[in-house]
Structures are given as C-alpha cells and as structure tokens.
PDB file of C-alpha atoms in Angstrom:
ATOM      1  CA  ALA A   1      -0.119  -0.086  -0.032  1.00 81.00           C
ATOM      2  CA  GLN A   2       1.045   3.464  -0.723  1.00 88.00           C
ATOM      3  CA  LYS A   3       1.298   5.922   2.181  1.00 92.00           C
ATOM      4  CA  VAL A   4       2.882   9.409   2.961  1.00 95.00           C
ATOM      5  CA  THR A   5       3.486  10.463   6.419  1.00 96.00           C
ATOM      6  CA  GLN A   6       4.156  14.010   7.443  1.00 96.00           C
ATOM      7  CA  ALA A   7       4.494  13.826  11.157  1.00 95.00           C
ATOM      8  CA  GLN A   8       4.882  17.559  11.509  1.00 96.00           C
ATOM      9  CA  THR A   9       1.562  19.081  12.038  1.00 95.00           C
ATOM     10  CA  GLU A  10       2.831  22.640  12.493  1.00 97.00           C
ATOM     11  CA  ILE A  11       6.036  24.481  12.797  1.00 97.00           C
ATOM     12  CA  SER A  12       6.748  27.725  13.829  1.00 98.00           C
ATOM     13  CA  VAL A  13      10.391  29.879  13.197  1.00 98.00           C
ATOM     14  CA  VAL A  14      11.551  32.956  13.023  1.00 97.00           C
ATOM     15  CA  GLU A  15      12.761  34.281   9.928  1.00 97.00           C
ATOM     16  CA  LYS A  16      16.186  33.298   8.614  1.00 97.00           C
ATOM     17  CA  GLU A  17      15.785  30.369  10.734  1.00 97.00           C
ATOM     18  CA  ASP A  18      16.642  27.067   8.812  1.00 98.00           C
ATOM     19  CA  VAL A  19      13.779  24.719   8.895  1.00 98.00           C
ATOM     20  CA  THR A  20      13.512  20.982   7.782  1.00 98.00           C
ATOM     21  CA  LEU A  21      10.110  19.389   6.880  1.00 98.00           C
ATOM     22  CA  ASP A  22      10.137  15.511   7.292  1.00 98.00           C
ATOM     23  CA  CYS A  23       8.355  13.227   4.743  1.00 98.00           C
ATOM     24  CA  VAL A  24       8.330   9.318   5.173  1.00 98.00           C
ATOM     25  CA  TYR A  25       6.576   7.235   2.598  1.00 97.00           C
ATOM     26  CA  GLU A  26       5.969   3.445   2.019  1.00 96.00           C
ATOM     27  CA  THR A  27       5.737   1.948  -0.700  1.00 94.00           C
ATOM     28  CA  ARG A  28       6.169  -1.755  -2.610  1.00 92.00           C
ATOM     29  CA  ASP A  29       6.985  -0.414  -5.831  1.00 91.00           C
ATOM     30  CA  THR A  30      10.662  -0.400  -6.934  1.00 90.00           C
ATOM     31  CA  THR A  31       9.791   2.676  -9.543  1.00 92.00           C
ATOM     32  CA  TYR A  32       7.872   5.656  -7.903  1.00 94.00           C
ATOM     33  CA  TYR A  33       7.931   9.214  -7.963  1.00 94.00           C
ATOM     34  CA  LEU A  34       8.025  11.740  -4.661  1.00 95.00           C
ATOM     35  CA  PHE A  35       6.730  15.319  -5.049  1.00 95.00           C
ATOM     36  CA  TRP A  36       6.677  18.471  -2.659  1.00 96.00           C
ATOM     37  CA  TYR A  37       3.881  20.954  -2.771  1.00 96.00           C
ATOM     38  CA  LYS A  38       3.579  24.419  -1.312  1.00 96.00           C
ATOM     39  CA  GLN A  39      -0.123  25.784  -0.682  1.00 94.00           C
ATOM     40  CA  PRO A  40       0.007  29.271   0.394  1.00 94.00           C
ATOM     41  CA  PRO A  41      -2.973  30.902   2.152  1.00 90.00           C
ATOM     42  CA  SER A  42      -4.339  31.403  -1.444  1.00 87.00           C
ATOM     43  CA  GLY A  43      -5.214  27.866  -1.749  1.00 88.00           C
ATOM     44  CA  GLU A  44      -3.258  26.879  -4.775  1.00 90.00           C
ATOM     45  CA  LEU A  45      -0.989  24.109  -4.823  1.00 92.00           C
ATOM     46  CA  VAL A  46       2.279  25.123  -6.211  1.00 94.00           C
ATOM     47  CA  PHE A  47       4.499  22.349  -7.612  1.00 93.00           C
ATOM     48  CA  LEU A  48       8.108  22.458  -6.115  1.00 95.00           C
ATOM     49  CA  ILE A  49      10.150  19.484  -7.139  1.00 93.00           C
ATOM     50  CA  ARG A  50       9.725  15.662  -8.459  1.00 92.00           C
ATOM     51  CA  ARG A  51      12.279  12.860  -7.889  1.00 92.00           C
ATOM     52  CA  ASN A  52      12.015   9.475  -8.997  1.00 91.00           C
ATOM     53  CA  SER A  53      13.240   6.385  -7.282  1.00 92.00           C
ATOM     54  CA  PHE A  54      16.283   5.899  -9.093  1.00 90.00           C
ATOM     55  CA  ASP A  55      17.904   9.224  -8.524  1.00 87.00           C
ATOM     56  CA  GLU A  56      18.968   9.766  -4.803  1.00 84.00           C
ATOM     57  CA  GLN A  57      20.731  12.696  -5.759  1.00 83.00           C
ATOM     58  CA  ASN A  58      19.976  15.606  -3.213  1.00 85.00           C
ATOM     59  CA  GLU A  59      18.791  18.573  -4.882  1.00 86.00           C
ATOM     60  CA  ILE A  60      19.148  22.252  -4.151  1.00 87.00           C
ATOM     61  CA  SER A  61      17.310  25.206  -5.609  1.00 89.00           C
ATOM     62  CA  GLY A  62      17.948  28.524  -4.249  1.00 93.00           C
ATOM     63  CA  ARG A  63      17.207  28.291  -0.168  1.00 95.00           C
ATOM     64  CA  TYR A  64      15.251  24.912  -1.044  1.00 96.00           C
ATOM     65  CA  SER A  65      16.839  21.903  -0.756  1.00 95.00           C
ATOM     66  CA  TRP A  66      15.680  18.251  -0.713  1.00 95.00           C
ATOM     67  CA  ASN A  67      17.157  14.982   0.920  1.00 95.00           C
ATOM     68  CA  PHE A  68      16.036  11.763  -0.604  1.00 95.00           C
ATOM     69  CA  GLN A  69      16.992   8.575   1.398  1.00 94.00           C
ATOM     70  CA  LYS A  70      15.940   5.212   0.021  1.00 93.00           C
ATOM     71  CA  SER A  71      17.274   3.357   3.232  1.00 93.00           C
ATOM     72  CA  THR A  72      15.044   5.406   5.452  1.00 95.00           C
ATOM     73  CA  SER A  73      12.107   5.930   2.914  1.00 96.00           C
ATOM     74  CA  SER A  74      12.499   9.645   3.583  1.00 97.00           C
ATOM     75  CA  PHE A  75      12.032  12.813   1.530  1.00 97.00           C
ATOM     76  CA  ASN A  76      12.712  15.681   3.570  1.00 97.00           C
ATOM     77  CA  PHE A  77      12.421  19.472   2.710  1.00 97.00           C
ATOM     78  CA  THR A  78      14.758  22.147   3.816  1.00 97.00           C
ATOM     79  CA  ILE A  79      14.313  25.792   3.862  1.00 97.00           C
ATOM     80  CA  THR A  80      17.603  27.861   4.442  1.00 97.00           C
ATOM     81  CA  ALA A  81      17.334  31.293   5.926  1.00 97.00           C
ATOM     82  CA  SER A  82      13.747  31.088   6.031  1.00 97.00           C
ATOM     83  CA  GLN A  83      11.351  34.178   5.121  1.00 97.00           C
ATOM     84  CA  VAL A  84       7.882  35.327   5.788  1.00 97.00           C
ATOM     85  CA  VAL A  85       6.916  34.394   2.378  1.00 96.00           C
ATOM     86  CA  ASP A  86       7.490  30.785   2.847  1.00 97.00           C
ATOM     87  CA  SER A  87       4.366  30.563   5.466  1.00 97.00           C
ATOM     88  CA  ALA A  88       2.517  27.783   3.978  1.00 97.00           C
ATOM     89  CA  VAL A  89       1.415  24.373   4.152  1.00 96.00           C
ATOM     90  CA  TYR A  90       3.403  21.807   2.594  1.00 97.00           C
ATOM     91  CA  PHE A  91       2.735  18.596   0.966  1.00 96.00           C
ATOM     92  CA  CYS A  92       4.634  15.663   0.200  1.00 97.00           C
ATOM     93  CA  ALA A  93       3.083  13.309  -2.106  1.00 95.00           C
ATOM     94  CA  LEU A  94       3.919   9.599  -3.649  1.00 95.00           C
ATOM     95  CA  SER A  95       3.011   8.256  -7.356  1.00 92.00           C
ATOM     96  CA  HIS A  96       3.429   4.770  -8.486  1.00 87.00           C
ATOM     97  CA  GLY A  97       5.940   4.392 -11.219  1.00 79.00           C
ATOM     98  CA  TYR A  98       3.340   2.804 -13.536  1.00 79.00           C
ATOM     99  CA  ASN A  99       0.244   4.615 -12.801  1.00 78.00           C
ATOM    100  CA  PHE A 100       0.532   8.411 -12.773  1.00 80.00           C
ATOM    101  CA  ASN A 101      -3.029   9.391 -12.108  1.00 85.00           C
ATOM    102  CA  LYS A 102      -2.727   8.257  -8.292  1.00 85.00           C
ATOM    103  CA  PHE A 103      -1.056  10.673  -5.921  1.00 88.00           C
ATOM    104  CA  TYR A 104      -0.718   9.813  -2.599  1.00 91.00           C
ATOM    105  CA  PHE A 105      -0.598  12.948  -0.370  1.00 93.00           C
ATOM    106  CA  GLY A 106       0.793  13.417   3.043  1.00 94.00           C
ATOM    107  CA  SER A 107      -1.431  15.465   5.603  1.00 93.00           C
ATOM    108  CA  GLY A 108       0.905  18.420   5.293  1.00 95.00           C
ATOM    109  CA  THR A 109       3.014  20.512   7.839  1.00 96.00           C
ATOM    110  CA  LYS A 110       1.830  24.011   8.272  1.00 96.00           C
ATOM    111  CA  LEU A 111       4.741  26.202   8.338  1.00 98.00           C
ATOM    112  CA  ASN A 112       4.523  29.480  10.337  1.00 97.00           C
ATOM    113  CA  VAL A 113       7.466  32.124   9.524  1.00 97.00           C
ATOM    114  CA  LYS A 114       7.626  35.149  12.036  1.00 97.00           C
ATOM    115  CA  PRO A 115       9.218  38.026  11.304  1.00 95.00           C
TER     116      PRO A 115
ATOM    117  CA  SER B   1       1.764  28.545 -21.460  1.00 81.00           C
ATOM    118  CA  GLN B   2      -0.730  26.267 -19.896  1.00 82.00           C
ATOM    119  CA  THR B   3      -3.111  27.617 -17.298  1.00 90.00           C
ATOM    120  CA  ILE B   4      -5.998  26.091 -15.177  1.00 93.00           C
ATOM    121  CA  HIS B   5      -9.137  28.071 -14.039  1.00 93.00           C
ATOM    122  CA  GLN B   6     -11.535  26.731 -11.565  1.00 94.00           C
ATOM    123  CA  TRP B   7     -14.505  28.573 -10.517  1.00 91.00           C
ATOM    124  CA  PRO B   8     -16.266  29.558  -8.470  1.00 92.00           C
ATOM    125  CA  ALA B   9     -13.615  30.366  -5.573  1.00 92.00           C
ATOM    126  CA  THR B  10     -16.162  30.210  -3.064  1.00 94.00           C
ATOM    127  CA  LEU B  11     -19.659  28.764  -2.730  1.00 96.00           C
ATOM    128  CA  VAL B  12     -22.172  28.376   0.105  1.00 97.00           C
ATOM    129  CA  GLN B  13     -24.962  26.001  -0.410  1.00 97.00           C
ATOM    130  CA  PRO B  14     -27.946  24.622   1.573  1.00 97.00           C
ATOM    131  CA  VAL B  15     -27.950  20.857   2.160  1.00 97.00           C
ATOM    132  CA  GLY B  16     -30.043  19.140  -0.675  1.00 97.00           C
ATOM    133  CA  SER B  17     -29.096  21.546  -2.943  1.00 97.00           C
ATOM    134  CA  PRO B  18     -27.222  20.539  -6.444  1.00 97.00           C
ATOM    135  CA  LEU B  19     -23.382  21.377  -6.980  1.00 96.00           C
ATOM    136  CA  SER B  20     -21.820  21.980 -10.234  1.00 96.00           C
ATOM    137  CA  LEU B  21     -17.968  23.442  -9.993  1.00 96.00           C
ATOM    138  CA  GLU B  22     -16.189  23.739 -13.176  1.00 96.00           C
ATOM    139  CA  CYS B  23     -12.355  23.461 -14.204  1.00 96.00           C
ATOM    140  CA  THR B  24     -10.925  24.341 -17.498  1.00 96.00           C
ATOM    141  CA  VAL B  25      -7.314  24.299 -18.828  1.00 96.00           C
ATOM    142  CA  GLU B  26      -5.963  26.084 -21.436  1.00 94.00           C
ATOM    143  CA  GLY B  27      -2.657  25.814 -23.591  1.00 92.00           C
ATOM    144  CA  THR B  28      -2.579  21.940 -23.817  1.00 91.00           C
ATOM    145  CA  SER B  29      -4.527  19.041 -25.569  1.00 91.00           C
ATOM    146  CA  ASN B  30      -5.312  15.657 -24.038  1.00 93.00           C
ATOM    147  CA  PRO B  31      -4.619  16.468 -20.487  1.00 94.00           C
ATOM    148  CA  ASN B  32      -5.398  13.711 -17.668  1.00 95.00           C
ATOM    149  CA  LEU B  33      -7.519  15.757 -15.255  1.00 96.00           C
ATOM    150  CA  TYR B  34      -8.413  15.594 -11.418  1.00 96.00           C
ATOM    151  CA  TRP B  35     -10.739  16.387  -8.888  1.00 96.00           C
ATOM    152  CA  TYR B  36      -9.416  16.662  -5.234  1.00 94.00           C
ATOM    153  CA  ARG B  37     -10.934  17.255  -2.205  1.00 94.00           C
ATOM    154  CA  GLN B  38      -9.017  18.695   1.073  1.00 91.00           C
ATOM    155  CA  ALA B  39     -10.921  18.675   4.351  1.00 81.00           C
ATOM    156  CA  ALA B  40     -10.214  21.051   7.061  1.00 74.00           C
ATOM    157  CA  GLY B  41      -6.775  20.089   8.574  1.00 69.00           C
ATOM    158  CA  ARG B  42      -6.094  17.001   6.397  1.00 73.00           C
ATOM    159  CA  GLY B  43      -4.353  16.186   3.306  1.00 82.00           C
ATOM    160  CA  LEU B  44      -5.893  15.451  -0.349  1.00 90.00           C
ATOM    161  CA  GLN B  45      -8.157  12.873  -1.237  1.00 90.00           C
ATOM    162  CA  LEU B  46      -8.247  12.029  -4.954  1.00 92.00           C
ATOM    163  CA  LEU B  47     -12.136  11.784  -5.713  1.00 94.00           C
ATOM    164  CA  PHE B  48     -12.060  11.611  -9.589  1.00 95.00           C
ATOM    165  CA  TYR B  49      -9.538  11.301 -12.398  1.00 94.00           C
ATOM    166  CA  SER B  50      -9.666  11.375 -16.215  1.00 95.00           C
ATOM    167  CA  VAL B  51      -7.749  10.154 -19.187  1.00 94.00           C
ATOM    168  CA  GLY B  52     -10.053  11.389 -22.036  1.00 94.00           C
ATOM    169  CA  ILE B  53     -13.474  12.769 -22.980  1.00 96.00           C
ATOM    170  CA  GLY B  54     -16.206  11.172 -21.354  1.00 93.00           C
ATOM    171  CA  GLN B  55     -13.871   8.467 -19.422  1.00 95.00           C
ATOM    172  CA  ILE B  56     -14.095   9.045 -15.714  1.00 95.00           C
ATOM    173  CA  SER B  57     -12.365   6.967 -12.877  1.00 93.00           C
ATOM    174  CA  SER B  58     -14.095   7.179  -9.028  1.00 90.00           C
ATOM    175  CA  GLU B  59     -11.791   6.604  -6.626  1.00 86.00           C
ATOM    176  CA  VAL B  60     -14.022   6.941  -3.589  1.00 81.00           C
ATOM    177  CA  PRO B  61     -17.829   6.136  -3.597  1.00 68.00           C
ATOM    178  CA  GLN B  62     -19.638   9.228  -2.729  1.00 80.00           C
ATOM    179  CA  ASN B  63     -22.256  11.696  -3.179  1.00 88.00           C
ATOM    180  CA  LEU B  64     -20.398  13.094  -5.790  1.00 94.00           C
ATOM    181  CA  SER B  65     -19.849  12.692  -9.745  1.00 95.00           C
ATOM    182  CA  ALA B  66     -17.818  13.879 -12.566  1.00 96.00           C
ATOM    183  CA  SER B  67     -17.957  14.655 -16.075  1.00 97.00           C
ATOM    184  CA  ARG B  68     -15.709  15.654 -19.005  1.00 97.00           C
ATOM    185  CA  PRO B  69     -17.890  16.960 -21.840  1.00 96.00           C
ATOM    186  CA  GLN B  70     -14.648  18.448 -23.781  1.00 96.00           C
ATOM    187  CA  ASP B  71     -11.286  17.426 -23.832  1.00 96.00           C
ATOM    188  CA  ARG B  72     -10.121  20.371 -21.264  1.00 96.00           C
ATOM    189  CA  GLN B  73     -13.282  20.762 -19.166  1.00 97.00           C
ATOM    190  CA  PHE B  74     -13.999  18.970 -15.986  1.00 97.00           C
ATOM    191  CA  ILE B  75     -17.166  19.280 -14.070  1.00 97.00           C
ATOM    192  CA  LEU B  76     -17.678  17.966 -10.338  1.00 97.00           C
ATOM    193  CA  SER B  77     -21.509  17.443  -9.506  1.00 96.00           C
ATOM    194  CA  SER B  78     -23.826  16.721  -7.138  1.00 96.00           C
ATOM    195  CA  LYS B  79     -27.606  16.324  -7.138  1.00 96.00           C
ATOM    196  CA  LYS B  80     -28.111  16.758  -3.533  1.00 96.00           C
ATOM    197  CA  LEU B  81     -25.443  18.222  -1.193  1.00 96.00           C
ATOM    198  CA  LEU B  82     -24.640  16.950   2.288  1.00 95.00           C
ATOM    199  CA  LEU B  83     -22.962  18.770   5.222  1.00 94.00           C
ATOM    200  CA  SER B  84     -19.925  16.407   4.716  1.00 91.00           C
ATOM    201  CA  ASP B  85     -19.419  17.582   1.208  1.00 93.00           C
ATOM    202  CA  SER B  86     -17.933  21.088   3.079  1.00 93.00           C
ATOM    203  CA  GLY B  87     -14.462  21.252   2.017  1.00 93.00           C
ATOM    204  CA  PHE B  88     -11.735  22.683  -0.165  1.00 94.00           C
ATOM    205  CA  TYR B  89     -12.140  21.276  -3.982  1.00 96.00           C
ATOM    206  CA  LEU B  90      -8.991  21.397  -6.105  1.00 95.00           C
ATOM    207  CA  CYS B  91      -8.769  20.543  -9.781  1.00 96.00           C
ATOM    208  CA  ALA B  92      -5.809  19.570 -11.223  1.00 95.00           C
ATOM    209  CA  TRP B  93      -4.129  18.401 -14.734  1.00 95.00           C
ATOM    210  CA  ARG B  94      -1.402  16.505 -15.643  1.00 93.00           C
ATOM    211  CA  PRO B  95      -0.206  16.867 -19.355  1.00 90.00           C
ATOM    212  CA  LEU B  96      -0.013  13.833 -21.636  1.00 85.00           C
ATOM    213  CA  GLY B  97       3.002  11.859 -20.941  1.00 84.00           C
ATOM    214  CA  GLY B  98       3.662  14.194 -18.050  1.00 86.00           C
ATOM    215  CA  LEU B  99       4.861  12.919 -14.504  1.00 85.00           C
ATOM    216  CA  SER B 100       3.599  15.800 -12.045  1.00 89.00           C
ATOM    217  CA  ALA B 101       0.380  17.599 -11.416  1.00 91.00           C
ATOM    218  CA  PHE B 102      -0.672  21.206 -11.647  1.00 92.00           C
ATOM    219  CA  PHE B 103      -3.098  22.771  -9.364  1.00 93.00           C
ATOM    220  CA  GLY B 104      -6.083  25.043  -9.803  1.00 93.00           C
ATOM    221  CA  GLN B 105      -6.643  27.961  -7.301  1.00 92.00           C
ATOM    222  CA  GLY B 106      -9.489  25.459  -5.658  1.00 94.00           C
ATOM    223  CA  THR B 107     -13.032  26.248  -4.675  1.00 95.00           C
ATOM    224  CA  ARG B 108     -14.071  26.390  -0.859  1.00 94.00           C
ATOM    225  CA  LEU B 109     -17.602  25.073  -0.366  1.00 95.00           C
ATOM    226  CA  THR B 110     -19.560  25.220   2.629  1.00 95.00           C
ATOM    227  CA  VAL B 111     -22.605  23.368   2.897  1.00 96.00           C
ATOM    228  CA  VAL B 112     -24.977  24.900   5.352  1.00 97.00           C
TER     229      VAL B 112
END
C-alpha cells in the first residue's frame, strides 16, 4: 500500500532560521515518484519538485534543498534562511511508477515563519 | 503557456441543493484531469480522474460525480449536497506523458 506520513503538523520558526520538513513514505513499488507542493493561504498548490526512485541525488534550488534517502524511505525538505513568504502548508506526495494518475498525499505541514 | 481555471472560488450551498464546479485547462491537449478534496486540516483525497473525454474513474464512492464533456473541461457535480461535502476542492491537470500534476486555485465549498 502507498502511504505518505508528515508527522509534523505545524512548525513555527523565526525569519532567517533554517527549517526541515519531514516526509516518510511507504510503497512496494520499485519505481515511484516523490513530490513536494506548497499551498500558500490563497489555496492553490504550487509544484516544487519531483524526484524518481532511481535518483537519490540531493537537490538544491536557491534556499530550498531536498534530501532523498531510500534506506530510510524519507524525502525531507529544508528551507534555509526562512522568510515570511515561506509561510504555507507543504505537502509531500507519492505516485506509482506505472500509474501516474494516483497521487498519495501526506496530511501536510503548516509552516509559520514569524518576522 | 498552460493555465488552469477553476470556479467559483467560494460557494455556500444549503443541504440538499445541487452542485456544479467547473475546471478548464488552456494551452494543452489531451490532459489528464483530476478532482481532489481537502478536508479541514487534512491532506488531499483523490475523488475522480479522467484520461479522456467521457472517461471518468472514481476513487471514492460518495455523493459526487464527475463529467468531462470536452477535452479540457472537467465538471464536479452533486444532485443533493450533504453537510459532509463541505471542503476545499481542487482541480488538477497532468500533461499527456508528463509525471507532475498542476493545480487550480480551488473552490471552498461550505454546505449549510
């Protein structure tokens, strides 16, 4: 069965702090894809990143970085030097490698960045 | 560039009334289309998806239905709303052959 767990319901940090959002997944597939989406207060989900199960290289995009570790079934997301505009709900998601129509979302982590 | 439009943004409906939410995608052909629901404080639940005109797959049996009358149009409907239908409804699309889904701005539905 596919499952994504985001154990952190809500995190509060002060601006310029680094913060890591945890994501643990379960799947029996050997090929799968992992995603992070950002949901600002406006509601729209904004696509941030996609990784496939065969690529464990960490990725950095500006202040954002992602750490994918198959050994621990985790795909964690770190924001460096957080800003108020980073305040949002962040969702981790998983899809099959053979059926891209089914995304399994975690319950989300609400990040509050205070000035 | 591709864009997705979803309306209305907010909706308050009485119990027992019908529902019609519309979603359209521009700038692409043959997209896969999706309806998700997000209950308060919870993750997203896939309700329906469509791989083509008239083709609807239902993920969760419920009071809702979906239709795809045109290639880039996806409609979520109900004949009689229940209180439990309240939530945030998101439409999404995935390009043909693509791996990532892109979301609309959502409709916040309150059934009273």
